[in-house]
Amino acid sequence: MAGKVFFKVSMSLDGFIAPESSKDLMGQQWMELQQWIFPTRFFRETLKLGEGGEEGRDNDVMRETFERTGASVMGKRMFDAGERMWPEEAPFHTPVFVVTHEKRDPWERPGGTIFHFVNDGIKTALDRAREAAGHRDVRIAGGGATILEYVNAGLIDEFGIALSPVLFGSGIRLFEGVDAGRVALEPIRAEPTQRVTHLTYAVHKR
C-alpha cells in the first residue's frame, strides 16, 4: 500500500516560510523561524553534532517526520541553497528527486542520500519518489513554489506546519497563489510546545 504525500514546514505568524533571497538563508530571521529544531537531540544526531540535545515533543516530531519519509521531492531553488549549506552527509538518507530543467547525473552523498534530477515535471518526480519510497511516505521538502504546485495539482494528502512566534514582514509565503477553491482542510491535531505550535491537516478536494 502506497504511503501519503505530505509536507512539513516551519512558518512565521504572518505566513512566511523563507526569506525572499536564498542569500538570506541562515540569517537571523530564518534562524529564529527554525529555532525549535536546533536544540533537539534528533537534530544533533542527524547532523552528527555530538551527544546531547533536548528530548520532548519537538524532538519527537523531528524523528517521526524523518522515519515516515521514504523519499523526498524538492525544487531547484531549495536544492541550490542546500548544495551550498548541507554537510557532506546530507540530512535526508533517502532518495531525493529534484524538479529542474537542468540535466545532471544522479549525485550520491554519504549516508544514503541520492539526488536524482527530474526534467519532465512534478508528476513524474512524484511517481519516481513513490516508487522509491515503497510503503513509506513521500515528503515534498520545498521550497514554497514547489509545495504550492503540488497543493494546486491536488497531490498533497496531509501537511504539517510548525507555527513559530516570529514575524518576517516579507519573504516567501507558503500559500501565496493557492487555488483555495479546490482545497479543503481537515484539522487533525494541534500540539503547542514551548517554542512552536505543531499543526497537522488532512487535505481533501472540495
mmCIF file of N, CA and C in Angstrom, residues 23-149:
data_model
loop_
_atom_site.group_PDB
_atom_site.id
_atom_site.type_symbol
_atom_site.label_atom_id
_atom_site.label_comp_id
_atom_site.label_asym_id
_atom_site.label_seq_id
_atom_site.Cartn_x
_atom_site.Cartn_y
_atom_site.Cartn_z
ATOM 1 N N LYS A 23 20.178 34.038 -0.375
ATOM 2 C CA LYS A 23 21.387 34.542 0.287
ATOM 3 C C LYS A 23 21.132 34.843 1.763
ATOM 4 N N ASP A 24 19.833 35.048 2.110
ATOM 5 C CA ASP A 24 19.488 35.361 3.495
ATOM 6 C C ASP A 24 19.177 34.132 4.334
ATOM 7 N N LEU A 25 19.224 32.945 3.698
ATOM 8 C CA LEU A 25 19.085 31.732 4.491
ATOM 9 C C LEU A 25 20.245 31.665 5.481
ATOM 10 N N MET A 26 19.955 31.226 6.677
ATOM 11 C CA MET A 26 20.891 31.212 7.803
ATOM 12 C C MET A 26 21.040 32.594 8.426
ATOM 13 N N GLY A 27 20.237 33.583 7.952
ATOM 14 C CA GLY A 27 20.204 34.880 8.607
ATOM 15 C C GLY A 27 19.398 34.818 9.893
ATOM 16 N N GLN A 28 19.325 35.939 10.597
ATOM 17 C CA GLN A 28 18.714 35.950 11.919
ATOM 18 C C GLN A 28 17.253 35.530 11.894
ATOM 19 N N GLN A 29 16.467 36.078 10.927
ATOM 20 C CA GLN A 29 15.046 35.738 10.890
ATOM 21 C C GLN A 29 14.842 34.248 10.635
ATOM 22 N N TRP A 30 15.581 33.719 9.671
ATOM 23 C CA TRP A 30 15.428 32.297 9.351
ATOM 24 C C TRP A 30 15.839 31.430 10.530
ATOM 25 N N MET A 31 16.892 31.820 11.223
ATOM 26 C CA MET A 31 17.332 31.064 12.398
ATOM 27 C C MET A 31 16.269 31.097 13.492
ATOM 28 N N GLU A 32 15.613 32.250 13.667
ATOM 29 C CA GLU A 32 14.529 32.344 14.643
ATOM 30 C C GLU A 32 13.350 31.465 14.238
ATOM 31 N N LEU A 33 13.058 31.414 12.940
ATOM 32 C CA LEU A 33 11.965 30.587 12.442
ATOM 33 C C LEU A 33 12.195 29.108 12.753
ATOM 34 N N GLN A 34 13.433 28.681 12.640
ATOM 35 C CA GLN A 34 13.779 27.265 12.817
ATOM 36 C C GLN A 34 14.273 26.948 14.230
ATOM 37 N N GLN A 35 14.119 27.877 15.149
ATOM 38 C CA GLN A 35 14.764 27.714 16.455
ATOM 39 C C GLN A 35 14.238 26.530 17.262
ATOM 40 N N TRP A 36 13.092 25.991 16.896
ATOM 41 C CA TRP A 36 12.586 24.812 17.606
ATOM 42 C C TRP A 36 13.363 23.553 17.243
ATOM 43 N N ILE A 37 14.035 23.570 16.096
ATOM 44 C CA ILE A 37 14.742 22.386 15.597
ATOM 45 C C ILE A 37 16.120 22.225 16.233
ATOM 46 N N PHE A 38 16.878 23.309 16.313
ATOM 47 C CA PHE A 38 18.299 23.220 16.641
ATOM 48 C C PHE A 38 18.613 22.592 17.991
ATOM 49 N N PRO A 39 17.785 22.792 19.040
ATOM 50 C CA PRO A 39 18.155 22.203 20.331
ATOM 51 C C PRO A 39 17.852 20.710 20.464
ATOM 52 N N THR A 40 17.147 20.117 19.480
ATOM 53 C CA THR A 40 16.670 18.754 19.670
ATOM 54 C C THR A 40 17.794 17.730 19.559
ATOM 55 N N ARG A 41 17.614 16.640 20.275
ATOM 56 C CA ARG A 41 18.576 15.538 20.218
ATOM 57 C C ARG A 41 18.646 14.966 18.798
ATOM 58 N N PHE A 42 17.477 14.832 18.153
ATOM 59 C CA PHE A 42 17.470 14.222 16.823
ATOM 60 C C PHE A 42 18.235 15.066 15.813
ATOM 61 N N PHE A 43 18.117 16.386 15.890
ATOM 62 C CA PHE A 43 18.872 17.266 15.006
ATOM 63 C C PHE A 43 20.370 17.045 15.186
ATOM 64 N N ARG A 44 20.808 16.958 16.435
ATOM 65 C CA ARG A 44 22.234 16.755 16.708
ATOM 66 C C ARG A 44 22.697 15.393 16.205
ATOM 67 N N GLU A 45 21.856 14.374 16.373
ATOM 68 C CA GLU A 45 22.203 13.043 15.895
ATOM 69 C C GLU A 45 22.319 13.024 14.370
ATOM 70 N N THR A 46 21.327 13.624 13.699
ATOM 71 C CA THR A 46 21.266 13.564 12.243
ATOM 72 C C THR A 46 22.434 14.289 11.596
ATOM 73 N N LEU A 47 22.816 15.424 12.153
ATOM 74 C CA LEU A 47 23.931 16.182 11.593
ATOM 75 C C LEU A 47 25.269 15.834 12.232
ATOM 76 N N LYS A 48 25.248 14.799 13.083
ATOM 77 C CA LYS A 48 26.468 14.318 13.729
ATOM 78 C C LYS A 48 27.206 15.439 14.463
ATOM 79 N N LEU A 49 26.428 16.156 15.292
ATOM 80 C CA LEU A 49 26.988 17.260 16.065
ATOM 81 C C LEU A 49 27.409 16.841 17.464
ATOM 82 N N GLY A 50 27.306 15.548 17.741
ATOM 83 C CA GLY A 50 27.714 15.067 19.052
ATOM 84 C C GLY A 50 26.517 14.720 19.917
ATOM 85 N N GLU A 51 26.814 14.255 21.109
ATOM 86 C CA GLU A 51 25.766 13.830 22.025
ATOM 87 C C GLU A 51 25.039 15.035 22.624
ATOM 88 N N GLY A 52 23.942 14.726 23.331
ATOM 89 C CA GLY A 52 23.182 15.786 23.974
ATOM 90 C C GLY A 52 21.993 16.205 23.152
ATOM 91 N N GLY A 53 21.383 17.302 23.529
ATOM 92 C CA GLY A 53 20.184 17.776 22.867
ATOM 93 C C GLY A 53 18.950 17.463 23.690
ATOM 94 N N GLU A 54 17.887 18.172 23.381
ATOM 95 C CA GLU A 54 16.655 18.075 24.151
ATOM 96 C C GLU A 54 15.756 16.958 23.644
ATOM 97 N N GLU A 55 15.082 16.302 24.583
ATOM 98 C CA GLU A 55 14.005 15.370 24.259
ATOM 99 C C GLU A 55 12.702 16.177 24.207
ATOM 100 N N GLY A 56 11.552 15.509 24.206
ATOM 101 C CA GLY A 56 10.286 16.219 24.221
ATOM 102 C C GLY A 56 9.585 16.171 22.876
ATOM 103 N N ARG A 57 8.452 16.874 22.780
ATOM 104 C CA ARG A 57 7.609 16.752 21.603
ATOM 105 C C ARG A 57 8.262 17.286 20.346
ATOM 106 N N ASP A 58 9.011 18.398 20.432
ATOM 107 C CA ASP A 58 9.699 18.896 19.240
ATOM 108 C C ASP A 58 10.647 17.838 18.688
ATOM 109 N N ASN A 59 11.373 17.183 19.565
ATOM 110 C CA ASN A 59 12.286 16.133 19.150
ATOM 111 C C ASN A 59 11.513 14.968 18.524
ATOM 112 N N ASP A 60 10.378 14.618 19.110
ATOM 113 C CA ASP A 60 9.561 13.527 18.576
ATOM 114 C C ASP A 60 9.056 13.844 17.180
ATOM 115 N N VAL A 61 8.626 15.088 16.963
ATOM 116 C CA VAL A 61 8.129 15.494 15.650
ATOM 117 C C VAL A 61 9.233 15.367 14.606
ATOM 118 N N MET A 62 10.427 15.812 14.944
ATOM 119 C CA MET A 62 11.559 15.665 14.032
ATOM 120 C C MET A 62 11.792 14.200 13.679
ATOM 121 N N ARG A 63 11.830 13.349 14.680
ATOM 122 C CA ARG A 63 12.101 11.933 14.450
ATOM 123 C C ARG A 63 10.977 11.267 13.647
ATOM 124 N N GLU A 64 9.733 11.566 13.999
ATOM 125 C CA GLU A 64 8.592 10.975 13.296
ATOM 126 C C GLU A 64 8.581 11.372 11.825
ATOM 127 N N THR A 65 8.895 12.637 11.550
ATOM 128 C CA THR A 65 8.929 13.109 10.171
ATOM 129 C C THR A 65 9.994 12.374 9.384
ATOM 130 N N PHE A 66 11.154 12.206 9.973
ATOM 131 C CA PHE A 66 12.257 11.505 9.312
ATOM 132 C C PHE A 66 11.888 10.044 9.072
ATOM 133 N N GLU A 67 11.329 9.389 10.083
ATOM 134 C CA GLU A 67 11.080 7.946 9.994
ATOM 135 C C GLU A 67 9.970 7.603 9.008
ATOM 136 N N ARG A 68 9.011 8.490 8.806
ATOM 137 C CA ARG A 68 7.922 8.196 7.875
ATOM 138 C C ARG A 68 8.316 8.436 6.427
ATOM 139 N N THR A 69 9.400 9.164 6.192
ATOM 140 C CA THR A 69 9.777 9.600 4.846
ATOM 141 C C THR A 69 10.626 8.556 4.145
ATOM 142 N N GLY A 70 10.105 8.039 3.021
ATOM 143 C CA GLY A 70 10.866 7.086 2.225
ATOM 144 C C GLY A 70 11.572 7.718 1.048
ATOM 145 N N ALA A 71 11.134 8.905 0.646
ATOM 146 C CA ALA A 71 11.768 9.667 -0.436
ATOM 147 C C ALA A 71 11.261 11.097 -0.337
ATOM 148 N N SER A 72 12.022 12.024 -0.904
ATOM 149 C CA SER A 72 11.650 13.438 -0.877
ATOM 150 C C SER A 72 11.667 14.008 -2.284
ATOM 151 N N VAL A 73 10.895 15.081 -2.454
ATOM 152 C CA VAL A 73 10.889 15.856 -3.695
ATOM 153 C C VAL A 73 11.173 17.304 -3.327
ATOM 154 N N MET A 74 11.982 17.975 -4.123
ATOM 155 C CA MET A 74 12.245 19.392 -3.884
ATOM 156 C C MET A 74 12.443 20.120 -5.199
ATOM 157 N N GLY A 75 12.331 21.437 -5.134
ATOM 158 C CA GLY A 75 12.577 22.271 -6.297
ATOM 159 C C GLY A 75 14.048 22.636 -6.422
ATOM 160 N N LYS A 76 14.389 23.213 -7.565
ATOM 161 C CA LYS A 76 15.789 23.551 -7.848
ATOM 162 C C LYS A 76 16.298 24.640 -6.915
ATOM 163 N N ARG A 77 15.449 25.602 -6.555
ATOM 164 C CA ARG A 77 15.898 26.683 -5.670
ATOM 165 C C ARG A 77 16.333 26.131 -4.317
ATOM 166 N N MET A 78 15.546 25.213 -3.770
ATOM 167 C CA MET A 78 15.910 24.618 -2.489
ATOM 168 C C MET A 78 17.176 23.790 -2.624
ATOM 169 N N PHE A 79 17.279 23.041 -3.719
ATOM 170 C CA PHE A 79 18.478 22.237 -3.905
ATOM 171 C C PHE A 79 19.723 23.113 -4.016
ATOM 172 N N ASP A 80 19.640 24.186 -4.786
ATOM 173 C CA ASP A 80 20.805 25.061 -4.959
ATOM 174 C C ASP A 80 21.262 25.639 -3.625
ATOM 175 N N ALA A 81 20.309 26.062 -2.795
ATOM 176 C CA ALA A 81 20.671 26.589 -1.478
ATOM 177 C C ALA A 81 21.258 25.494 -0.601
ATOM 178 N N GLY A 82 20.639 24.320 -0.628
ATOM 179 C CA GLY A 82 21.117 23.228 0.207
ATOM 180 C C GLY A 82 22.466 22.701 -0.214
ATOM 181 N N GLU A 83 22.730 22.678 -1.514
ATOM 182 C CA GLU A 83 24.011 22.178 -2.005
ATOM 183 C C GLU A 83 25.164 22.979 -1.412
ATOM 184 N N ARG A 84 24.904 24.270 -1.156
ATOM 185 C CA ARG A 84 25.945 25.108 -0.565
ATOM 186 C C ARG A 84 26.072 24.896 0.946
ATOM 187 N N MET A 85 24.950 24.505 1.609
ATOM 188 C CA MET A 85 24.920 24.541 3.079
ATOM 189 C C MET A 85 24.917 23.174 3.746
ATOM 190 N N TRP A 86 24.403 22.150 3.056
ATOM 191 C CA TRP A 86 24.338 20.841 3.695
ATOM 192 C C TRP A 86 25.731 20.299 3.958
ATOM 193 N N PRO A 87 25.894 19.533 5.022
ATOM 194 C CA PRO A 87 27.173 18.848 5.232
ATOM 195 C C PRO A 87 27.366 17.768 4.172
ATOM 196 N N GLU A 88 28.551 17.190 4.127
ATOM 197 C CA GLU A 88 28.832 16.157 3.126
ATOM 198 C C GLU A 88 27.810 15.029 3.204
ATOM 199 N N GLU A 89 27.464 14.631 4.428
ATOM 200 C CA GLU A 89 26.411 13.635 4.612
ATOM 201 C C GLU A 89 25.087 14.381 4.709
ATOM 202 N N ALA A 90 24.448 14.599 3.564
ATOM 203 C CA ALA A 90 23.212 15.388 3.513
ATOM 204 C C ALA A 90 22.148 14.763 4.412
ATOM 205 N N PRO A 91 21.269 15.583 5.003
ATOM 206 C CA PRO A 91 20.411 15.115 6.093
ATOM 207 C C PRO A 91 19.130 14.415 5.656
ATOM 208 N N PHE A 92 19.128 13.712 4.528
ATOM 209 C CA PHE A 92 17.909 13.044 4.057
ATOM 210 C C PHE A 92 17.990 11.526 4.238
ATOM 211 N N HIS A 93 19.104 10.943 3.828
ATOM 212 C CA HIS A 93 19.347 9.497 3.971
ATOM 213 C C HIS A 93 18.326 8.670 3.198
ATOM 214 N N THR A 94 17.751 9.238 2.160
ATOM 215 C CA THR A 94 16.816 8.569 1.262
ATOM 216 C C THR A 94 17.024 9.156 -0.131
ATOM 217 N N PRO A 95 16.389 8.589 -1.160
ATOM 218 C CA PRO A 95 16.409 9.250 -2.471
ATOM 219 C C PRO A 95 15.692 10.591 -2.425
ATOM 220 N N VAL A 96 16.223 11.568 -3.150
ATOM 221 C CA VAL A 96 15.616 12.897 -3.271
ATOM 222 C C VAL A 96 15.490 13.207 -4.756
ATOM 223 N N PHE A 97 14.307 13.643 -5.169
ATOM 224 C CA PHE A 97 14.043 13.931 -6.579
ATOM 225 C C PHE A 97 13.881 15.432 -6.748
ATOM 226 N N VAL A 98 14.782 16.025 -7.532
ATOM 227 C CA VAL A 98 14.835 17.470 -7.711
ATOM 228 C C VAL A 98 14.149 17.834 -9.017
ATOM 229 N N VAL A 99 13.083 18.653 -8.933
ATOM 230 C CA VAL A 99 12.364 19.106 -10.118
ATOM 231 C C VAL A 99 13.149 20.264 -10.727
ATOM 232 N N THR A 100 13.639 20.081 -11.958
ATOM 233 C CA THR A 100 14.547 21.055 -12.544
ATOM 234 C C THR A 100 14.540 20.930 -14.058
ATOM 235 N N HIS A 101 15.016 21.965 -14.733
ATOM 236 C CA HIS A 101 15.258 21.869 -16.174
ATOM 237 C C HIS A 101 16.708 21.465 -16.452
ATOM 238 N N GLU A 102 17.524 21.453 -15.419
ATOM 239 C CA GLU A 102 18.935 21.098 -15.583
ATOM 240 C C GLU A 102 19.087 19.590 -15.761
ATOM 241 N N LYS A 103 19.844 19.194 -16.743
ATOM 242 C CA LYS A 103 20.148 17.775 -16.932
ATOM 243 C C LYS A 103 21.447 17.471 -16.184
ATOM 244 N N ARG A 104 21.372 16.484 -15.319
ATOM 245 C CA ARG A 104 22.516 16.189 -14.458
ATOM 246 C C ARG A 104 22.432 14.746 -13.996
ATOM 247 N N ASP A 105 23.559 14.088 -13.894
ATOM 248 C CA ASP A 105 23.594 12.719 -13.408
ATOM 249 C C ASP A 105 23.245 12.678 -11.922
ATOM 250 N N PRO A 106 22.738 11.544 -11.435
ATOM 251 C CA PRO A 106 22.460 11.430 -10.001
ATOM 252 C C PRO A 106 23.694 11.753 -9.170
ATOM 253 N N TRP A 107 23.461 12.394 -8.036
ATOM 254 C CA TRP A 107 24.536 12.824 -7.144
ATOM 255 C C TRP A 107 24.376 12.081 -5.824
ATOM 256 N N GLU A 108 25.286 11.180 -5.562
ATOM 257 C CA GLU A 108 25.206 10.347 -4.361
ATOM 258 C C GLU A 108 26.065 10.929 -3.259
ATOM 259 N N ARG A 109 25.486 11.011 -2.047
ATOM 260 C CA ARG A 109 26.194 11.528 -0.890
ATOM 261 C C ARG A 109 26.357 10.418 0.141
ATOM 262 N N PRO A 110 27.326 10.527 1.026
ATOM 263 C CA PRO A 110 27.465 9.534 2.096
ATOM 264 C C PRO A 110 26.200 9.483 2.951
ATOM 265 N N GLY A 111 25.881 8.300 3.462
ATOM 266 C CA GLY A 111 24.746 8.163 4.360
ATOM 267 C C GLY A 111 23.437 7.795 3.695
ATOM 268 N N GLY A 112 23.465 7.539 2.374
ATOM 269 C CA GLY A 112 22.262 7.034 1.717
ATOM 270 C C GLY A 112 21.451 8.047 0.938
ATOM 271 N N THR A 113 21.851 9.323 0.919
ATOM 272 C CA THR A 113 21.126 10.315 0.122
ATOM 273 C C THR A 113 21.620 10.273 -1.318
ATOM 274 N N ILE A 114 20.677 10.104 -2.253
ATOM 275 C CA ILE A 114 20.993 10.196 -3.681
ATOM 276 C C ILE A 114 20.037 11.204 -4.306
ATOM 277 N N PHE A 115 20.575 12.251 -4.894
ATOM 278 C CA PHE A 115 19.768 13.270 -5.571
ATOM 279 C C PHE A 115 19.598 12.868 -7.033
ATOM 280 N N HIS A 116 18.337 12.782 -7.466
ATOM 281 C CA HIS A 116 18.006 12.494 -8.856
ATOM 282 C C HIS A 116 17.368 13.748 -9.451
ATOM 283 N N PHE A 117 17.732 14.084 -10.673
ATOM 284 C CA PHE A 117 17.296 15.331 -11.284
ATOM 285 C C PHE A 117 16.258 15.012 -12.368
ATOM 286 N N VAL A 118 15.032 15.528 -12.150
ATOM 287 C CA VAL A 118 13.880 15.168 -12.968
ATOM 288 C C VAL A 118 13.508 16.350 -13.850
ATOM 289 N N ASN A 119 13.489 16.125 -15.173
ATOM 290 C CA ASN A 119 13.317 17.221 -16.123
ATOM 291 C C ASN A 119 11.921 17.302 -16.738
ATOM 292 N N ASP A 120 11.013 16.428 -16.337
ATOM 293 C CA ASP A 120 9.711 16.432 -17.001
ATOM 294 C C ASP A 120 8.548 16.570 -16.033
ATOM 295 N N GLY A 121 8.714 17.438 -15.026
ATOM 296 C CA GLY A 121 7.574 17.892 -14.259
ATOM 297 C C GLY A 121 7.357 17.256 -12.908
ATOM 298 N N ILE A 122 6.423 17.875 -12.154
ATOM 299 C CA ILE A 122 6.194 17.463 -10.763
ATOM 300 C C ILE A 122 5.551 16.089 -10.667
ATOM 301 N N LYS A 123 4.706 15.724 -11.634
ATOM 302 C CA LYS A 123 4.037 14.426 -11.574
ATOM 303 C C LYS A 123 5.045 13.301 -11.751
ATOM 304 N N THR A 124 5.958 13.446 -12.703
ATOM 305 C CA THR A 124 6.983 12.423 -12.901
ATOM 306 C C THR A 124 7.876 12.298 -11.672
ATOM 307 N N ALA A 125 8.256 13.456 -11.104
ATOM 308 C CA ALA A 125 9.083 13.422 -9.893
ATOM 309 C C ALA A 125 8.365 12.677 -8.771
ATOM 310 N N LEU A 126 7.056 12.925 -8.615
ATOM 311 C CA LEU A 126 6.302 12.248 -7.570
ATOM 312 C C LEU A 126 6.170 10.757 -7.849
ATOM 313 N N ASP A 127 5.914 10.400 -9.086
ATOM 314 C CA ASP A 127 5.811 8.978 -9.426
ATOM 315 C C ASP A 127 7.104 8.240 -9.094
ATOM 316 N N ARG A 128 8.228 8.841 -9.419
ATOM 317 C CA ARG A 128 9.508 8.207 -9.119
ATOM 318 C C ARG A 128 9.760 8.148 -7.612
ATOM 319 N N ALA A 129 9.357 9.212 -6.913
ATOM 320 C CA ALA A 129 9.529 9.220 -5.459
ATOM 321 C C ALA A 129 8.653 8.158 -4.796
ATOM 322 N N ARG A 130 7.417 8.005 -5.272
ATOM 323 C CA ARG A 130 6.526 6.974 -4.722
ATOM 324 C C ARG A 130 7.142 5.588 -4.898
ATOM 325 N N GLU A 131 7.676 5.348 -6.069
ATOM 326 C CA GLU A 131 8.279 4.041 -6.338
ATOM 327 C C GLU A 131 9.460 3.797 -5.409
ATOM 328 N N ALA A 132 10.266 4.827 -5.211
ATOM 329 C CA ALA A 132 11.435 4.692 -4.348
ATOM 330 C C ALA A 132 11.046 4.540 -2.884
ATOM 331 N N ALA A 133 9.951 5.190 -2.474
ATOM 332 C CA ALA A 133 9.545 5.188 -1.066
ATOM 333 C C ALA A 133 8.897 3.880 -0.644
ATOM 334 N N GLY A 134 8.336 3.134 -1.581
ATOM 335 C CA GLY A 134 7.655 1.894 -1.227
ATOM 336 C C GLY A 134 6.417 2.179 -0.385
ATOM 337 N N HIS A 135 6.321 1.544 0.786
ATOM 338 C CA HIS A 135 5.154 1.731 1.651
ATOM 339 C C HIS A 135 5.273 2.978 2.524
ATOM 340 N N ARG A 136 6.449 3.626 2.515
ATOM 341 C CA ARG A 136 6.626 4.821 3.327
ATOM 342 C C ARG A 136 6.100 6.045 2.579
ATOM 343 N N ASP A 137 6.111 7.193 3.267
ATOM 344 C CA ASP A 137 5.537 8.415 2.714
ATOM 345 C C ASP A 137 6.549 9.175 1.868
ATOM 346 N N VAL A 138 6.021 10.043 1.002
ATOM 347 C CA VAL A 138 6.843 10.955 0.201
ATOM 348 C C VAL A 138 6.682 12.348 0.779
ATOM 349 N N ARG A 139 7.800 12.979 1.075
ATOM 350 C CA ARG A 139 7.775 14.344 1.593
ATOM 351 C C ARG A 139 8.107 15.327 0.481
ATOM 352 N N ILE A 140 7.254 16.338 0.306
ATOM 353 C CA ILE A 140 7.577 17.458 -0.575
ATOM 354 C C ILE A 140 8.354 18.443 0.296
ATOM 355 N N ALA A 141 9.656 18.460 0.117
ATOM 356 C CA ALA A 141 10.534 19.168 1.050
ATOM 357 C C ALA A 141 10.494 20.682 0.861
ATOM 358 N N GLY A 142 10.187 21.146 -0.338
ATOM 359 C CA GLY A 142 10.174 22.578 -0.594
ATOM 360 C C GLY A 142 10.867 22.893 -1.906
ATOM 361 N N GLY A 143 11.092 24.165 -2.160
ATOM 362 C CA GLY A 143 10.618 25.289 -1.399
ATOM 363 C C GLY A 143 9.159 25.596 -1.603
ATOM 364 N N GLY A 144 8.789 26.838 -1.262
ATOM 365 C CA GLY A 144 7.402 27.222 -1.258
ATOM 366 C C GLY A 144 6.711 27.077 -2.606
ATOM 367 N N ALA A 145 7.383 27.434 -3.696
ATOM 368 C CA ALA A 145 6.765 27.342 -5.022
ATOM 369 C C ALA A 145 6.488 25.894 -5.399
ATOM 370 N N THR A 146 7.397 25.016 -5.040
ATOM 371 C CA THR A 146 7.211 23.590 -5.353
ATOM 372 C C THR A 146 6.075 23.003 -4.529
ATOM 373 N N ILE A 147 6.025 23.329 -3.242
ATOM 374 C CA ILE A 147 4.913 22.873 -2.405
ATOM 375 C C ILE A 147 3.591 23.345 -2.992
ATOM 376 N N LEU A 148 3.528 24.617 -3.391
ATOM 377 C CA LEU A 148 2.286 25.174 -3.935
ATOM 378 C C LEU A 148 1.862 24.454 -5.211
ATOM 379 N N GLU A 149 2.814 24.114 -6.056
ATOM 380 C CA GLU A 149 2.473 23.374 -7.277
ATOM 381 C C GLU A 149 1.796 22.055 -6.935
#
